[in-house]
Coordinates of C-alpha atoms in Angstrom, one line a residue:
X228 CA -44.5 13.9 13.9
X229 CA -42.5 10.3 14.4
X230 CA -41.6 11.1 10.8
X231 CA -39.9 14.4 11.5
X232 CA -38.3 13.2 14.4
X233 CA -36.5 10.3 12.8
X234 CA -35.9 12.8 10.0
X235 CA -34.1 14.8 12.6
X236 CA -32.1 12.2 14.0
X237 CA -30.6 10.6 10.6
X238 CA -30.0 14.2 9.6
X239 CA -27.7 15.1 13.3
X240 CA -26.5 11.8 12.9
X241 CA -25.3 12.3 9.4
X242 CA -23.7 16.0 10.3
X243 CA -21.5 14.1 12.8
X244 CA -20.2 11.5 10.4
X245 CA -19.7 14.6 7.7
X246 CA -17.7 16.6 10.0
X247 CA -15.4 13.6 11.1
X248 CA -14.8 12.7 7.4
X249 CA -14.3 16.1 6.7
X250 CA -11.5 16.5 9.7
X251 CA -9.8 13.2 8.1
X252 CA -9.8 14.4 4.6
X253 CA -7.8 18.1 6.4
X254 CA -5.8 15.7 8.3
X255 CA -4.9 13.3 5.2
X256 CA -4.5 16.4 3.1
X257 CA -1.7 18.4 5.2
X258 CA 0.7 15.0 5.4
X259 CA 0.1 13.8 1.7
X260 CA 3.1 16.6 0.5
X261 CA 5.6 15.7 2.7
X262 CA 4.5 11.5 2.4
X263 CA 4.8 12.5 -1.2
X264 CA 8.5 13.4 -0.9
X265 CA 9.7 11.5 1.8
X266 CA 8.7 8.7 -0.7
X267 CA 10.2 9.9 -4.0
X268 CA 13.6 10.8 -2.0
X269 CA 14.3 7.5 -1.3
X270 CA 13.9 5.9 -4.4
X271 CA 17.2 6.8 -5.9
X272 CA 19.3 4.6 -3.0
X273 CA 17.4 2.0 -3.6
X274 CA 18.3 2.3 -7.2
X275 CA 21.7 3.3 -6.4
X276 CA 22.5 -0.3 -4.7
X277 CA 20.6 -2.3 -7.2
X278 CA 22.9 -0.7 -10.4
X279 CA 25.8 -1.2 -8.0
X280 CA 24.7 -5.1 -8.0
X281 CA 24.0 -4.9 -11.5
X282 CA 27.5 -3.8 -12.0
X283 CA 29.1 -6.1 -9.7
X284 CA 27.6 -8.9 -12.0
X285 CA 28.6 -7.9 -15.0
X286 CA 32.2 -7.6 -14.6
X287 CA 32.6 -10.7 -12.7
X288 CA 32.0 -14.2 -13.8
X289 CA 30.5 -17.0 -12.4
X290 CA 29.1 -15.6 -9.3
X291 CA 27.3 -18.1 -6.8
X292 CA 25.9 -15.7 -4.2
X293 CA 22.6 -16.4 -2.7
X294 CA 21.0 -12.5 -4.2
X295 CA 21.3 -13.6 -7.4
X296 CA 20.7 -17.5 -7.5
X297 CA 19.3 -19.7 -4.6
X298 CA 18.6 -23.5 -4.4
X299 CA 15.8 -24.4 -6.5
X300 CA 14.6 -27.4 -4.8
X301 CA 13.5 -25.4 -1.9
X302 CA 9.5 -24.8 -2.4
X303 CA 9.3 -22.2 0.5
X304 CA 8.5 -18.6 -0.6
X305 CA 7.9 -15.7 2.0
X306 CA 5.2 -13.1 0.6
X307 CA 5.1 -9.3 2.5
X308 CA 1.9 -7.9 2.0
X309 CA 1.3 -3.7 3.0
X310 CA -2.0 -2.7 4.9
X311 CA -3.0 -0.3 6.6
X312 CA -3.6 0.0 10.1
X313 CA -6.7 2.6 10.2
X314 CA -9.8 2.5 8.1
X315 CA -11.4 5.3 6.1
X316 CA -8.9 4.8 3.3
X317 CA -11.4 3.3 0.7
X318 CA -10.5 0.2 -1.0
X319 CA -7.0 0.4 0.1
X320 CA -6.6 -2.4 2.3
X321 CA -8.9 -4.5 0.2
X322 CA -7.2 -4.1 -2.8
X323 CA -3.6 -5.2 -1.5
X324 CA -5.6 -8.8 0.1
X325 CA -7.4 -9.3 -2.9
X326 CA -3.9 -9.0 -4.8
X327 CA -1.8 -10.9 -2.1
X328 CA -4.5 -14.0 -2.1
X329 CA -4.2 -14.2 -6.0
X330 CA -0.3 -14.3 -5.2
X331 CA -0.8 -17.1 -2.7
X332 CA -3.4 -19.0 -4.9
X333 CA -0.8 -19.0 -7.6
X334 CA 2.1 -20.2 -6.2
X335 CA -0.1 -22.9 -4.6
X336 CA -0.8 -24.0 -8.3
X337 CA 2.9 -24.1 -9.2
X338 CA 3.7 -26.6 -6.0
X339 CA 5.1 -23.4 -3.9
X340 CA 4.7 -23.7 -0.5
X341 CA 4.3 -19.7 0.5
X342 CA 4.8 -18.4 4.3
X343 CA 2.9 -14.8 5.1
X344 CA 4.1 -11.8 6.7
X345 CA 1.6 -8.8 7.2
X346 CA 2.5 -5.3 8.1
X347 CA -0.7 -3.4 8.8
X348 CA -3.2 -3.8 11.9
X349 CA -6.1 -4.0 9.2
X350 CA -4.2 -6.9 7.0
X351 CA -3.4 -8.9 10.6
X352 CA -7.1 -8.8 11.8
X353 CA -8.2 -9.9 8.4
X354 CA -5.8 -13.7 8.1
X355 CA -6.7 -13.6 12.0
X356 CA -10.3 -13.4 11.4
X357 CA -10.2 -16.1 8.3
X358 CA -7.8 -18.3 11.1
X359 CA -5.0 -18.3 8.4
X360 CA -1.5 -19.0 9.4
X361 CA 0.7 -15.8 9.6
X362 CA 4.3 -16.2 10.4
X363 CA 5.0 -12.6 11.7
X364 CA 3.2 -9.6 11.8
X365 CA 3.9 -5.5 12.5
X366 CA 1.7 -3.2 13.2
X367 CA 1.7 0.4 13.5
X368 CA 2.6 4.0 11.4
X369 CA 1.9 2.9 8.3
X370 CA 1.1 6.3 7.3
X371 CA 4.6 7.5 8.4
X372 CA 6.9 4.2 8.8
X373 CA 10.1 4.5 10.3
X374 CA 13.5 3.3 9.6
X375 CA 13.2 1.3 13.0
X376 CA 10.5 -0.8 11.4
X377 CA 12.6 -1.3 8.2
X378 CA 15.0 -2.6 9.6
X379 CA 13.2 -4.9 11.8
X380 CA 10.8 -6.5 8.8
X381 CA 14.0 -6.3 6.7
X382 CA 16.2 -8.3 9.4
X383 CA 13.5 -11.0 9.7
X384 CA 13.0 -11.9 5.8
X385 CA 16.8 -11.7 5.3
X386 CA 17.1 -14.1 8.1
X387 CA 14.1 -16.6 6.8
X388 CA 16.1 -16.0 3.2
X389 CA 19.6 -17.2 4.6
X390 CA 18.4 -19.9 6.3
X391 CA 19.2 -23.7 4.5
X392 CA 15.9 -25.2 3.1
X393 CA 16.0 -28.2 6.0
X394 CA 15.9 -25.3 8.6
X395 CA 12.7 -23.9 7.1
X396 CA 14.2 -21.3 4.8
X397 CA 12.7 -19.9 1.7
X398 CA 14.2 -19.3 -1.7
X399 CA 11.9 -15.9 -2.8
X400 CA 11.1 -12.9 -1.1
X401 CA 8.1 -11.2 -2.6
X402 CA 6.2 -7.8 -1.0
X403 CA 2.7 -6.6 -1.8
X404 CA 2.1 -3.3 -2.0
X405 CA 0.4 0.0 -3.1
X406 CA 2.9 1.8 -5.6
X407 CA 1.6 5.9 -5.5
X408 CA 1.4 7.0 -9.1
X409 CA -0.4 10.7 -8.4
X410 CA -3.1 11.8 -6.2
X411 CA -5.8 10.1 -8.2
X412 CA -3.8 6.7 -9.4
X413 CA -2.4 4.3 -7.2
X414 CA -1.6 0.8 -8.5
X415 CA -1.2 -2.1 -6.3
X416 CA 2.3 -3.7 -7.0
X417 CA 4.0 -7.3 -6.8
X418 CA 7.9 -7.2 -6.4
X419 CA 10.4 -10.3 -6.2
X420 CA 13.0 -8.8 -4.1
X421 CA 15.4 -11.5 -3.5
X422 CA 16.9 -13.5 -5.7
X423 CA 17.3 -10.0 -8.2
X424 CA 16.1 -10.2 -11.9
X425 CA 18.7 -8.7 -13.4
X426 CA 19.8 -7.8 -16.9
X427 CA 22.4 -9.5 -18.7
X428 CA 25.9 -8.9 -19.0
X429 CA 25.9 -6.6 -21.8
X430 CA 22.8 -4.9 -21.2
X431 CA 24.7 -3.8 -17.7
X432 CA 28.3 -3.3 -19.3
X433 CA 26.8 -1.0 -21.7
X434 CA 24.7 1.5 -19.5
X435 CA 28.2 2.2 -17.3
X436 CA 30.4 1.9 -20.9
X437 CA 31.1 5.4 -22.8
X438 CA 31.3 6.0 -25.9
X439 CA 34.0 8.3 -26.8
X440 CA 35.0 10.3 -30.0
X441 CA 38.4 8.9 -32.2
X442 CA 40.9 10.1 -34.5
X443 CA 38.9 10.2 -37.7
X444 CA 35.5 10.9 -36.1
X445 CA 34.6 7.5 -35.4
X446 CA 33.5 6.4 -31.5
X447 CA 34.7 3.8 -29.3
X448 CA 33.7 2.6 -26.4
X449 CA 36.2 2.3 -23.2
X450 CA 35.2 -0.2 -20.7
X451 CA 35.5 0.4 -17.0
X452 CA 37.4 -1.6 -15.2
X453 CA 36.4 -2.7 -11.9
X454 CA 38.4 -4.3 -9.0
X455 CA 36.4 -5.4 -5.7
X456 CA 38.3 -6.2 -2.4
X457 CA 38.3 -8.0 -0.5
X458 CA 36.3 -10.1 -3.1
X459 CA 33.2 -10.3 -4.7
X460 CA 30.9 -12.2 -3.0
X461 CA 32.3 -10.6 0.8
X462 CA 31.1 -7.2 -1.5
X463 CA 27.4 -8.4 -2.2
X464 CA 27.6 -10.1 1.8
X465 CA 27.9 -6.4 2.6
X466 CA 25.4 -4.9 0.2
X467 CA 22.6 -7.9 0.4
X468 CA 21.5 -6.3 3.9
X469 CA 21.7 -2.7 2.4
X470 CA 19.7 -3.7 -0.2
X471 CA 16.7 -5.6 1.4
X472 CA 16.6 -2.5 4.1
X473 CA 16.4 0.4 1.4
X474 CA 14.0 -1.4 -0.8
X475 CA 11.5 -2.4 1.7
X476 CA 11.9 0.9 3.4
X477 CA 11.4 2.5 0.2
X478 CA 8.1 0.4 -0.5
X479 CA 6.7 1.1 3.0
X480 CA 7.5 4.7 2.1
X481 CA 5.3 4.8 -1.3
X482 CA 2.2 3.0 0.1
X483 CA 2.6 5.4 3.3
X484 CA 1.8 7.9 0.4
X485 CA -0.7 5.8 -1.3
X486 CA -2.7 5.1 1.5
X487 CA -2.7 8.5 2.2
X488 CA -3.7 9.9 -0.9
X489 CA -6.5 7.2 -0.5
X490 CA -7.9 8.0 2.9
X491 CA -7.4 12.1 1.3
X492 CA -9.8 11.1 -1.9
X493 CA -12.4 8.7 -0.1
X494 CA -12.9 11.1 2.8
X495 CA -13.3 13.8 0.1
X496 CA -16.3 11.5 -1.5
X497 CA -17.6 10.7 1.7
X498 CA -18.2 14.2 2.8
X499 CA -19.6 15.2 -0.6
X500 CA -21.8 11.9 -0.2
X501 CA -23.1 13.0 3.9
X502 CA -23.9 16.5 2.4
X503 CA -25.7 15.2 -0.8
X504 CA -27.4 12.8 1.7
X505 CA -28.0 15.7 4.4
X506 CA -29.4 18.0 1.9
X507 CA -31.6 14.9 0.7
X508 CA -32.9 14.6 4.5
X509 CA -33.5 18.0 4.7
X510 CA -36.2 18.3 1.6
X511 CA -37.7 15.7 3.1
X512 CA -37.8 17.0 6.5
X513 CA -39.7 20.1 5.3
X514 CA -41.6 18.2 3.0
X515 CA -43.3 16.1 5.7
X516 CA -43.2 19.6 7.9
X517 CA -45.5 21.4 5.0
X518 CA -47.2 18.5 4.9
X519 CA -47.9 17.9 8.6
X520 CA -49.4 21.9 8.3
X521 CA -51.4 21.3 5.6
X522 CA -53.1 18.9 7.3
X523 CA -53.7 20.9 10.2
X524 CA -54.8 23.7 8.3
X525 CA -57.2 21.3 6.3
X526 CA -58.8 19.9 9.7
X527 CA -59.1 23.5 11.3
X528 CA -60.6 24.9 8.0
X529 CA -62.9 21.7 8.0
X530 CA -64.0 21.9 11.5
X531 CA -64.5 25.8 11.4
X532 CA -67.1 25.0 8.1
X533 CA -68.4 22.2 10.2
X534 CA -69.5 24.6 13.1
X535 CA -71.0 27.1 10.5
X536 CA -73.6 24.5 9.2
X537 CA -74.5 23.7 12.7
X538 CA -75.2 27.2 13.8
X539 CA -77.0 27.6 10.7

């Protein structure tokens, strides 16, 4: 009878976890579309004001400007990693630590000296927990950010960035995150925003370059002239902001989708898992039931024999 009982309880206690995971996996599913697009929609300003960068470089020469080339000598490097703030989202969370220490561990081999900012409640409790040093932290809707909280984590490294290296600047920006692939795939990316990789001067000319057909069926290419005003560092001054804004808002935006499309696919295994383990219980629950009545039937059938020889 104890058996039964505990049978019982595991198997009401596992029909309460099923139906929560099965309400998260509803509630992950009916947000993943729109996460989805909201995420692909704002790749292409992102891309938009890094080709306009790209083309501001290659037409003018000898450019100094702190987006493209910062002081060397300066050790400090700020590193942006992207949790989660809720649970239930399988190895989301852990994946983007695991990926951001390895960062850390590898600029500490090169003599970097790196400063951490979290976004994520699950990422904060996790350095708070180990007692490592965090310079700033945000927390909450990481499964629908804002442009609010763009702007604010975007303000902040752009301000560390500009700072000189004796006022405790850095020279690199770098974000973790989770890059969404499709609903099954999602890779865990490590971007150096600021100062930009870019191509050379050619490779940039040529992709804004046309070719164009000549007398005699032979092409030539016409070169776009550019002219920037006031000039072009007060230019990049005006998109440096832009850019850091609409890149980090589009990476919050992609591992929005990613961590839902997580929470969707490991609240889908965990139900599957709480049934398989519900129908487990159950077999076992009448198994112990049959055999708790065979028993009884065996003593009754036993005792009942037992009387017979007496009155005989």
């Amino acid at each position: 009878m104890a058996s039964q009982l505990a049978f019982k309880s595991r198997i009401a206690s596992t029909s309460s976890l099923e139906k929560i995971f099965n309400a998260q996996e509803m509630i992950a599913s009916s947000h993943i579309a729109k996460a989805r697009r909201v995420a692909l929609e704002a790749k292409p300003y992102s891309d938009a004001i890094f080709d306009a960068v790209q083309a501001l470089v290659a037409h003018t020469d000898d450019i100094q400007h702190p987006i493209i080339k910062k002081n060397e000598k300066n050790p400090r490097v700020a590193v942006l990693a992207l949790t989660a703030d809720r649970g239930m989202a399988g190895a989301y969370t852990s994946s983007i630590l695991r990926e951001t220490e390895t960062l850390l561990g590898k600029l500490d081999q090169a003599g970097r000296q790196p400063e951490l900012y979290v976004y994520g409640r699950r990422g904060a409790s996790y350095y708070k927990y180990r007692n490592r040093q965090v310079a700033k932290t945000w927390e909450g809707d990481t499964d629908k950010p804002g442009v609010e909280i763009a702007q604010e984590i975007a303000d902040t490294l752009l301000d560390a960035y500009m700072l000189p290296a004796e006022k405790g600047g850095v020279a690199e920006l770098y974000i973790v995150f989770t890059e969404f692939v499709n609903m099954v795939v999602q890779k865990v990316r490590v971007l150096r925003m600021l100062p930009l990789e870019l191509v050379q001067a050619d490779d940039a000319s040529s992709a804004v370059d046309a070719p164009v057909p000549s007398e005699g069926g032979q092409s030539r290419e016409i070169t776009a002239l550019y002219s920037f005003e006031p000039s072009p560092d007060k230019v990049l001054d005006a998109i440096l902001p832009k850019y850091i804004q609409g890149r980090i808002h589009e990476c919050l935006l992609t591992a929005a989708a990613s961590e839902t499309a997580s929470r969707q696919n490991a609240m889908h295994t965990a139900t599957d898992n709480a049934r398989s383990l519900i129908d487990d219980l159950t077999r076992k629950l009448n198994a112990s039931r049959q055999a708790s009545i065979t028993q009884e039937l065996t003593e009754i059938i036993g005792s009942a024999d037992a009387l017979n020889k007496e009155e005989e």
